[in-house]
Coordinates of C-alpha atoms and ligand atoms in Angstrom, one line a residue:
X1455 CA 19.6 -48.0 79.9
X1456 CA 22.0 -50.9 79.9
X1457 CA 25.6 -50.5 77.8
X1458 CA 27.5 -53.2 76.4
X1459 CA 30.6 -51.4 77.2
X1460 CA 32.5 -54.2 75.3
X1461 CA 31.1 -53.1 72.0
X1462 CA 30.3 -49.7 72.5
X1463 CA 32.5 -47.1 74.3
X1464 CA 31.3 -44.0 75.7
X1465 CA 33.1 -40.8 77.1
X1466 CA 32.1 -40.0 80.9
X1467 CA 30.1 -36.8 79.7
X1468 CA 28.3 -39.2 77.2
X1469 CA 27.6 -41.6 80.1
X1470 CA 26.5 -38.3 82.2
X1471 CA 24.0 -37.9 79.6
X1472 CA 22.7 -41.1 79.5
X1473 CA 22.2 -41.5 83.4
X1474 CA 20.0 -38.3 82.6
X1475 CA 22.4 -35.6 84.4
X1476 CA 21.7 -33.5 81.6
X1477 CA 17.8 -33.8 82.2
X1478 CA 15.3 -36.1 81.2
X1479 CA 14.9 -34.9 77.1
X1480 CA 18.7 -35.1 77.0
X1481 CA 18.9 -38.8 78.4
X1482 CA 15.8 -40.1 75.7
X1483 CA 18.5 -38.5 73.1
X1484 CA 21.3 -40.6 74.2
X1485 CA 18.7 -43.7 74.5
X1486 CA 18.3 -43.4 70.7
X1487 CA 22.0 -42.6 69.4
X1488 CA 22.9 -45.7 72.0
X1489 CA 20.7 -47.9 70.6
X1490 CA 21.5 -46.9 66.9
X1491 CA 25.4 -47.4 67.8
X1492 CA 24.7 -51.2 69.0
X1493 CA 22.5 -51.8 66.7
X1494 CA 25.1 -51.2 64.0
X1495 CA 28.1 -52.4 65.8
X1496 CA 29.9 -48.5 66.4
X1497 CA 32.2 -48.6 68.9
X1498 CA 31.9 -44.8 69.5
X1499 CA 30.0 -42.1 69.1
X1500 CA 31.7 -39.0 67.4
X1501 CA 30.7 -35.1 67.5
X1502 CA 28.9 -33.4 64.4
X1503 CA 28.9 -30.5 63.6
X1504 CA 25.5 -30.0 62.2
X1505 CA 22.3 -31.3 61.9
X1506 CA 19.8 -31.7 59.3
X1507 CA 16.2 -32.5 60.8
X1508 CA 13.1 -34.2 58.3
X1509 CA 9.7 -35.1 59.3
X1510 CA 8.5 -31.4 59.5
X1511 CA 5.5 -31.4 57.5
X1512 CA 1.7 -32.0 59.5
X1513 CA 0.3 -33.8 56.6
X1514 CA 3.2 -37.2 57.4
X1515 CA 3.6 -36.4 61.2
X1516 CA -0.1 -36.0 62.0
X1517 CA -1.3 -35.3 65.7
X1518 CA 0.9 -37.7 67.1
X1519 CA 4.0 -36.6 65.4
X1520 CA 3.9 -33.3 66.9
X1521 CA 2.7 -34.3 70.5
X1522 CA 5.7 -36.8 70.6
X1523 CA 8.4 -33.4 69.8
X1524 CA 5.8 -31.1 72.3
X1525 CA 6.8 -33.6 74.8
X1526 CA 10.6 -33.5 74.4
X1527 CA 10.7 -29.9 74.1
X1528 CA 8.7 -30.0 77.1
X1529 CA 11.6 -32.3 79.3
X1530 CA 14.1 -29.3 78.9
X1531 CA 16.0 -30.6 75.7
X1532 CA 17.8 -28.2 73.6
X1533 CA 19.8 -28.6 70.5
X1534 CA 23.7 -28.2 70.5
X1535 CA 24.7 -27.8 67.5
X1536 CA 23.5 -25.4 64.3
X1537 CA 20.9 -27.6 63.3
X1538 CA 18.2 -27.0 60.4
X1539 CA 15.1 -28.2 59.3
X1540 CA 13.5 -29.8 55.9
X1541 CA 10.5 -28.6 54.4
X1542 CA 7.4 -28.2 56.0
X1543 CA 4.0 -28.6 54.6
X1544 CA 3.3 -25.3 53.2
X1545 CA 4.7 -21.3 52.7
X1546 CA 5.2 -20.4 56.4
X1547 CA 4.1 -17.1 54.7
X1548 CA 1.7 -17.1 52.0
X1549 CA 0.0 -20.1 52.8
X1550 CA -3.4 -18.3 52.3
X1551 CA -2.8 -17.1 49.3
X1552 CA -1.6 -20.2 47.9
X1553 CA -4.9 -22.1 49.0
X1554 CA -4.1 -24.1 52.3
X1555 CA -6.6 -24.4 54.9
X1556 CA -6.3 -22.5 58.3
X1557 CA -6.9 -26.2 60.1
X1558 CA -4.1 -27.4 58.2
X1559 CA -1.8 -24.2 58.8
X1560 CA -2.4 -23.9 62.6
X1561 CA -1.4 -27.5 63.0
X1562 CA 1.5 -26.8 60.8
X1563 CA 2.7 -24.0 62.6
X1564 CA 2.4 -25.8 65.8
X1565 CA 5.1 -28.8 64.2
X1566 CA 7.2 -25.3 63.2
X1567 CA 6.9 -23.3 66.7
X1568 CA 7.8 -27.4 68.6
X1569 CA 11.2 -27.1 66.4
X1570 CA 11.7 -23.5 67.3
X1571 CA 11.2 -24.5 71.0
X1572 CA 14.0 -27.1 70.6
X1573 CA 16.8 -24.6 69.2
X1574 CA 16.2 -25.6 65.3
X1575 CA 16.4 -22.9 62.5
X1576 CA 13.7 -23.0 60.8
X1577 CA 15.5 -22.9 57.3
X1578 CA 12.1 -25.5 55.9
X1579 CA 14.5 -26.2 53.4
X1580 CA 16.3 -29.8 51.8
X1581 CA 19.5 -27.8 50.4
X1582 CA 20.6 -26.2 53.4
X1583 CA 23.8 -25.9 51.5
X1584 CA 22.3 -23.8 49.2
X1585 CA 21.5 -21.1 52.1
X1586 CA 24.9 -21.3 54.4
X1587 CA 25.1 -24.7 55.9
X1588 CA 28.1 -26.0 54.4
X1589 CA 29.5 -28.5 55.7
X1590 CA 33.5 -29.3 54.6
X1591 CA 35.5 -31.9 53.6
X1592 CA 35.7 -35.1 56.3
X1593 CA 33.2 -33.2 58.7
X1594 CA 31.2 -35.6 60.6
X1595 CA 27.3 -34.2 60.7
X1596 CA 24.0 -36.4 60.9
X1597 CA 21.7 -35.0 57.8
X1598 CA 18.2 -36.9 57.6
X1599 CA 17.1 -35.5 54.2
X1600 CA 18.3 -38.3 51.5
X1601 CA 19.3 -35.8 48.9
X1602 CA 21.2 -33.2 51.0
X1603 CA 22.9 -36.4 52.4
X1604 CA 23.7 -37.5 49.2
X1605 CA 25.4 -33.8 48.3
X1606 CA 27.0 -33.5 51.4
X1607 CA 28.7 -36.8 51.4
X1608 CA 29.4 -36.7 47.5
X1609 CA 29.6 -33.0 46.8
X1610 CA 31.5 -31.8 49.2
X1611 CA 32.5 -34.8 51.3
X1612 CA 31.4 -34.6 54.8
X1613 CA 30.4 -37.8 56.4
X1614 CA 26.6 -38.9 57.6
X1615 CA 24.4 -41.5 57.1
X1616 CA 21.1 -41.1 56.2
X1617 CA 19.2 -40.5 59.4
X1618 CA 15.8 -40.7 60.4
X1619 CA 13.6 -37.9 62.0
X1620 CA 14.1 -39.1 65.1
X1621 CA 17.8 -40.1 65.3
X1622 CA 18.7 -36.7 63.0
X1623 CA 17.2 -34.8 66.4
X1624 CA 18.7 -37.0 68.9
X1625 CA 22.3 -36.2 67.3
X1626 CA 21.2 -32.4 67.4
X1627 CA 20.1 -32.7 71.5
X1628 CA 23.2 -34.5 72.5
X1629 CA 25.9 -33.4 69.4
X1630 CA 27.2 -36.9 68.9
X1631 CA 25.9 -39.7 66.6
X1632 CA 26.9 -43.2 66.4
X1633 CA 30.3 -43.8 64.7
X1634 CA 29.3 -46.4 62.2
X1635 CA 28.3 -46.6 58.1
X1636 CA 29.5 -43.5 56.3
X1637 CA 31.8 -42.1 59.3
X1638 CA 34.4 -44.9 58.4
X1639 CA 36.7 -44.5 55.6
X1640 CA 36.3 -48.1 54.6
X1641 CA 32.5 -47.8 53.9
X1642 CA 32.9 -44.7 51.8
X1643 CA 34.4 -47.2 49.0
X1644 CA 32.5 -47.4 45.5
X1645 CA 31.1 -51.0 44.8
X1646 CA 29.7 -50.9 41.3
X1647 CA 31.3 -48.8 38.4
X1648 CA 29.2 -47.7 36.4
X1649 CA 30.0 -46.6 32.5
X1650 CA 27.1 -44.2 31.4
X1651 CA 27.5 -44.8 27.5
X1652 CA 24.7 -42.7 26.4
X1653 CA 24.7 -39.0 26.1
X1654 CA 23.5 -36.6 29.2
X1655 CA 21.9 -33.4 27.4
X1656 CA 19.8 -32.4 30.2
X1657 CA 19.1 -32.0 33.9
X1658 CA 15.9 -34.9 33.1
X1659 CA 18.2 -36.8 31.5
X1660 CA 20.2 -36.8 35.0
X1661 CA 17.3 -37.7 36.4
X1662 CA 16.9 -40.8 34.1
X1663 CA 20.1 -41.9 34.6
X1664 CA 19.8 -41.3 38.4
X1665 CA 16.3 -43.4 38.7
X1666 CA 17.7 -46.1 36.9
X1667 CA 20.8 -46.2 38.5
X1668 CA 19.6 -46.3 41.5
X1669 CA 17.1 -48.7 41.2
X1670 CA 19.7 -50.8 40.2
X1671 CA 22.5 -50.6 42.9
X1672 CA 20.0 -49.8 46.3
X1673 CA 22.2 -49.3 49.0
X1674 CA 25.2 -49.7 47.4
X1675 CA 27.9 -46.9 46.3
X1676 CA 28.1 -46.3 42.5
X1677 CA 31.6 -44.4 40.6
X1678 CA 30.6 -43.1 37.7
X1679 CA 32.6 -42.5 34.4
X1680 CA 30.9 -40.2 32.3
X1681 CA 32.8 -39.1 29.0
X1682 CA 32.5 -35.4 27.5
X1683 CA 30.5 -34.6 30.7
X1684 CA 31.7 -31.2 32.8
X1685 CA 29.1 -31.4 35.8
X1686 CA 28.1 -28.2 37.9
X1687 CA 26.8 -28.5 41.2
X1688 CA 23.7 -28.0 40.2
X1689 CA 23.8 -31.4 37.5
X1690 CA 25.0 -33.3 41.0
X1691 CA 21.9 -32.2 43.2
X1692 CA 19.7 -33.5 40.9
X1693 CA 21.6 -36.8 39.9
X1694 CA 21.7 -37.6 44.0
X1695 CA 18.2 -36.7 44.6
X1696 CA 16.9 -39.2 41.9
X1697 CA 19.6 -42.0 43.2
X1698 CA 18.4 -42.0 46.6
X1699 CA 14.7 -42.0 45.4
X1700 CA 14.4 -44.8 43.8
X1701 CA 17.2 -46.4 45.6
X1702 CA 18.8 -45.8 49.1
X1703 CA 22.1 -44.1 47.6
X1704 CA 23.8 -41.7 50.2
X1705 CA 27.1 -41.7 48.5
X1706 CA 28.4 -41.9 45.1
X1707 CA 31.6 -40.1 43.1
X1708 CA 32.1 -39.0 39.5
X1709 CA 35.5 -39.8 38.1
X1710 CA 38.0 -36.4 37.7
X1711 CA 34.5 -34.7 39.7
X1712 CA 33.6 -35.1 43.7
X1713 CA 36.2 -35.0 46.1
X1714 CA 36.7 -37.8 47.1
X1715 CA 37.2 -39.6 43.9
X1716 CA 40.0 -36.6 43.0
X1717 CA 42.0 -37.6 46.1
X1718 CA 42.6 -41.0 44.9
X1719 CA 41.3 -44.3 44.4
X1720 CA 37.6 -45.0 45.8
X1721 CA 36.8 -47.8 44.4
X1722 CA 37.0 -51.3 45.9
X1723 CA 38.7 -54.1 44.4
X1724 CA 36.2 -56.7 42.6
X1725 CA 33.9 -53.9 42.2
X1726 CA 30.8 -55.0 39.7
X1727 CA 30.2 -52.9 36.8
X1728 CA 27.3 -51.2 35.3
X1729 CA 26.8 -50.3 31.6
X1730 CA 23.7 -47.9 30.7
X1731 CA 23.5 -47.2 27.0
X1732 CA 20.8 -45.8 27.1
X1733 CA 18.0 -43.6 29.0
X1734 CA 14.7 -45.0 27.3
X1735 CA 14.0 -47.2 30.9
X1736 CA 14.0 -44.2 32.8
X1737 CA 11.9 -42.1 31.1
X1738 CA 9.0 -44.6 30.3
X1739 CA 9.2 -45.7 34.3
X1740 CA 8.7 -41.8 35.5
X1741 CA 6.6 -40.5 32.7
X1742 CA 2.7 -40.9 32.6
X1743 CA 0.4 -40.0 30.1
X1744 CA -1.8 -37.3 31.0
X1745 CA -2.1 -34.1 28.6
X1746 CA -3.8 -31.7 30.8
X1747 CA -1.6 -30.4 33.3
X1748 CA -2.9 -28.6 36.5
X1749 CA 0.6 -27.5 38.2
X1750 CA 4.1 -27.5 36.7
X1751 CA 6.6 -28.1 39.8
X1752 CA 10.0 -27.0 39.6
X1753 CA 12.5 -27.2 42.6
X1754 CA 13.1 -30.4 43.8
X1755 CA 15.5 -30.5 45.5
X1756 CA 14.8 -26.6 46.5
X1757 CA 15.7 -24.0 43.3
X1758 CA 19.5 -22.7 43.2
X1759 CA 19.6 -19.0 42.2
X1760 CA 20.4 -20.1 39.2
X1761 CA 17.4 -22.0 38.4
X1762 CA 15.7 -19.2 39.7
X1763 CA 17.4 -17.1 37.0
X1764 CA 17.0 -19.3 34.3
X1765 CA 12.8 -19.9 34.6
X1766 CA 12.9 -15.6 34.9
X1767 CA 14.4 -15.6 31.2
X1768 CA 12.0 -18.6 29.9
X1769 CA 8.7 -17.3 31.2
X1770 CA 9.8 -13.5 31.2
X1771 CA 6.5 -11.8 28.6
X1772 CA 4.6 -14.9 28.8
X1773 CA 1.1 -15.2 30.5
X1774 CA 0.7 -18.5 32.0
X1775 CA -1.5 -21.1 31.3
X1776 CA -1.5 -23.1 34.5
X1777 CA -0.3 -23.0 37.8
X1778 CA 3.8 -22.8 38.3
X1779 CA 5.0 -23.2 41.5
X1780 CA 8.8 -23.0 41.8
X1781 CA 9.4 -24.4 45.2
X1782 CA 13.1 -23.2 47.2
X1783 CA 14.7 -21.8 50.8
X1784 CA 13.3 -18.7 51.8
X1785 CA 16.5 -17.4 52.1
X1786 CA 17.0 -18.3 48.5
X1787 CA 13.9 -16.4 47.9
X1788 CA 14.3 -13.8 49.4
X1789 CA 17.6 -13.0 47.7
X1790 CA 15.6 -13.7 44.3
X1791 CA 13.7 -11.0 45.6
X1792 CA 16.1 -8.7 45.7
X1793 CA 17.5 -9.3 41.8
X1794 CA 14.0 -9.0 40.9
X1795 CA 13.9 -12.4 40.1
X1796 CA 10.7 -12.8 41.8
X1797 CA 8.6 -10.0 40.4
X1798 CA 10.0 -11.0 36.8
X1799 CA 8.3 -14.7 37.5
X1800 CA 5.2 -13.8 39.2
X1801 CA 4.3 -11.2 36.5
X1802 CA 4.5 -14.2 34.4
X1803 CA 1.6 -15.6 36.6
X1804 CA 4.2 -18.4 38.5
X1805 CA 5.0 -18.7 42.2
X1806 CA 8.2 -18.6 44.0
X1807 CA 6.8 -20.6 47.0
X1808 CA 9.2 -20.8 50.0
X1809 CA 9.1 -23.6 52.9
X1810 CA 7.5 -26.6 51.2
X1811 CA 7.3 -28.5 48.2
X1812 CA 4.9 -30.7 46.5
X1813 CA 5.7 -34.1 47.8
X1814 CA 5.2 -33.1 51.9
X1815 CA 2.2 -30.4 51.1
X1816 CA -1.2 -31.6 51.3
X1817 CA -2.1 -31.9 47.9
X1818 CA -5.3 -33.0 47.8
X1819 CA -7.0 -29.8 49.8
X1820 CA -5.1 -27.9 47.0
X1821 CA -7.4 -29.5 44.4
X1822 CA -4.4 -30.2 41.9
X1823 CA -4.5 -33.5 39.9
X1824 CA -2.2 -33.5 37.1
X1825 CA 1.4 -32.5 37.8
X1826 CA 4.9 -31.6 35.2
X1827 CA 7.8 -31.8 36.8
X1828 CA 11.6 -32.0 35.2
X1829 CA 12.8 -33.7 38.8
X1830 CA 12.7 -37.5 38.8
X1831 CA 12.4 -37.1 42.6
X1832 CA 9.3 -35.7 42.8
X1833 CA 8.2 -37.9 39.7
X1834 CA 9.1 -40.9 41.5
X1835 CA 7.0 -39.9 44.6
X1836 CA 4.5 -37.4 43.9
X1837 CA 2.1 -40.3 42.4
X1838 CA 2.1 -42.1 45.9
X1839 CA 2.6 -39.4 48.2
X1840 CA 0.7 -36.8 46.6
X1841 CA -2.0 -38.9 44.4
X1842 CA -0.9 -36.8 41.4
X1843 CA -0.3 -38.1 37.7
X1844 CA 3.0 -36.7 36.3
X1845 CA 4.8 -35.9 33.3
X1846 CA 8.3 -35.8 33.7
X1847 CA 10.9 -34.1 31.0
X1848 CA 13.2 -31.1 30.7
X1849 CA 13.2 -27.5 32.4
X1850 CA 12.3 -26.0 29.1
X1851 CA 9.0 -28.4 28.3
X1852 CA 7.9 -28.0 32.0
X1853 CA 7.9 -24.2 31.3
X1854 CA 6.0 -24.8 28.0
X1855 CA 3.6 -26.9 29.9
X1856 CA 3.3 -23.8 32.1
X1857 CA 2.8 -21.6 28.9
X1858 CA 0.0 -23.5 27.4
X1859 CA -1.6 -25.5 30.3
X1860 CA -1.0 -28.6 28.0
X1861 CA 2.0 -31.5 27.7
X1862 CA 4.1 -30.9 24.9
X1863 CA 4.1 -33.1 22.0
X1864 CA 7.5 -33.0 21.1
X1865 CA 10.2 -35.2 23.4
X1866 CA 13.7 -33.5 23.9
X1867 CA 14.9 -36.9 24.6
Ligands
LIG2133 FE1 13.5 -31.4 48.6 FE2 10.4 -32.3 48.5 FE3 12.2 -33.0 46.8 S1 12.1 -32.4 50.3 S2 14.3 -33.0 47.3 S3 11.3 -30.6 47.1 S4 10.5 -34.1 47.7

């Protein structure tokens, strides 16, 4: 591959990788990293300390994607930095009892095995930061899952662009990524100041807010001013995921809350202004009209232990009338099991499902047609990706729907 030396400088180690001295699998990875650097005008590559790879569900990858991974692994490639995986298309342990077909399960396991042979940890979660993979302020990483990218940049202050599946994998194999975009301090300033002038009372409100702001600002960096609101990290996880779905927001700041906003001025001179006075347009866009609910989905992004505790408290002693799946990381499920939370949820008739979610699972195989969710990201994607009719509302409304089988009539917002 020919590198324009004037624009993109490679170290001697990087040049050796590109020349194939570490094998064809590494050379192929370096070609991807360098091509991206050239496209985006990077002057150099930067070492990354952590990678998160997307493109794991066989539903999305298909046979061509699986062959691509297997052939890369066969070229002797292996990751050089700690690398985690996004959710797969099924619970890797309980797929059979949850209704996934053997045919799908075989191909899905082959995808995960190909990633394992590349040295990747099969975490199968969109919340690696909840299971011990927590980059620190200013650290360069290469993450692919959009909600995790938003969390890493905004809440943790790490630096990553929104990688694609192959580019994240290339960064993992080479240990470097092209230094452009959000790796550079000057690109991390906010271009839009968002004044939120309506009350925020629930996670669903945050989802509706994130939906509206993402739709308005697209790829830009917003800076939030929200009076009388002290968000927890779970709130920020919800807000960022919604903006990453309706727009392509990879970084946001919250006045007095997020680390870069706390450290100094992060608003660009001449920034535009956006006022949010009501969330009703967000609810109208995300909430459907169906009354019967086949499935209640909680855990997008994957549920934290705190969310599992809250769910166990709300449904304990109930007998659920419809399917409730709370999706989470396997490590979080194991912690919840030790605390007795899984038993409390499953005794009521719910399931704590690991490794997957309702956007990347082959929902048509499972027979669900309608779904309730408290996640704006899930409500945004599920109709198109999984063919589901969706009700969107608060955590409490969703769990009420699980106990009655119907969407509750009273709206909380
Ligand atoms: Fe995670 Fe699936 Fe939502 S990957 S962010 S649970 S759509």
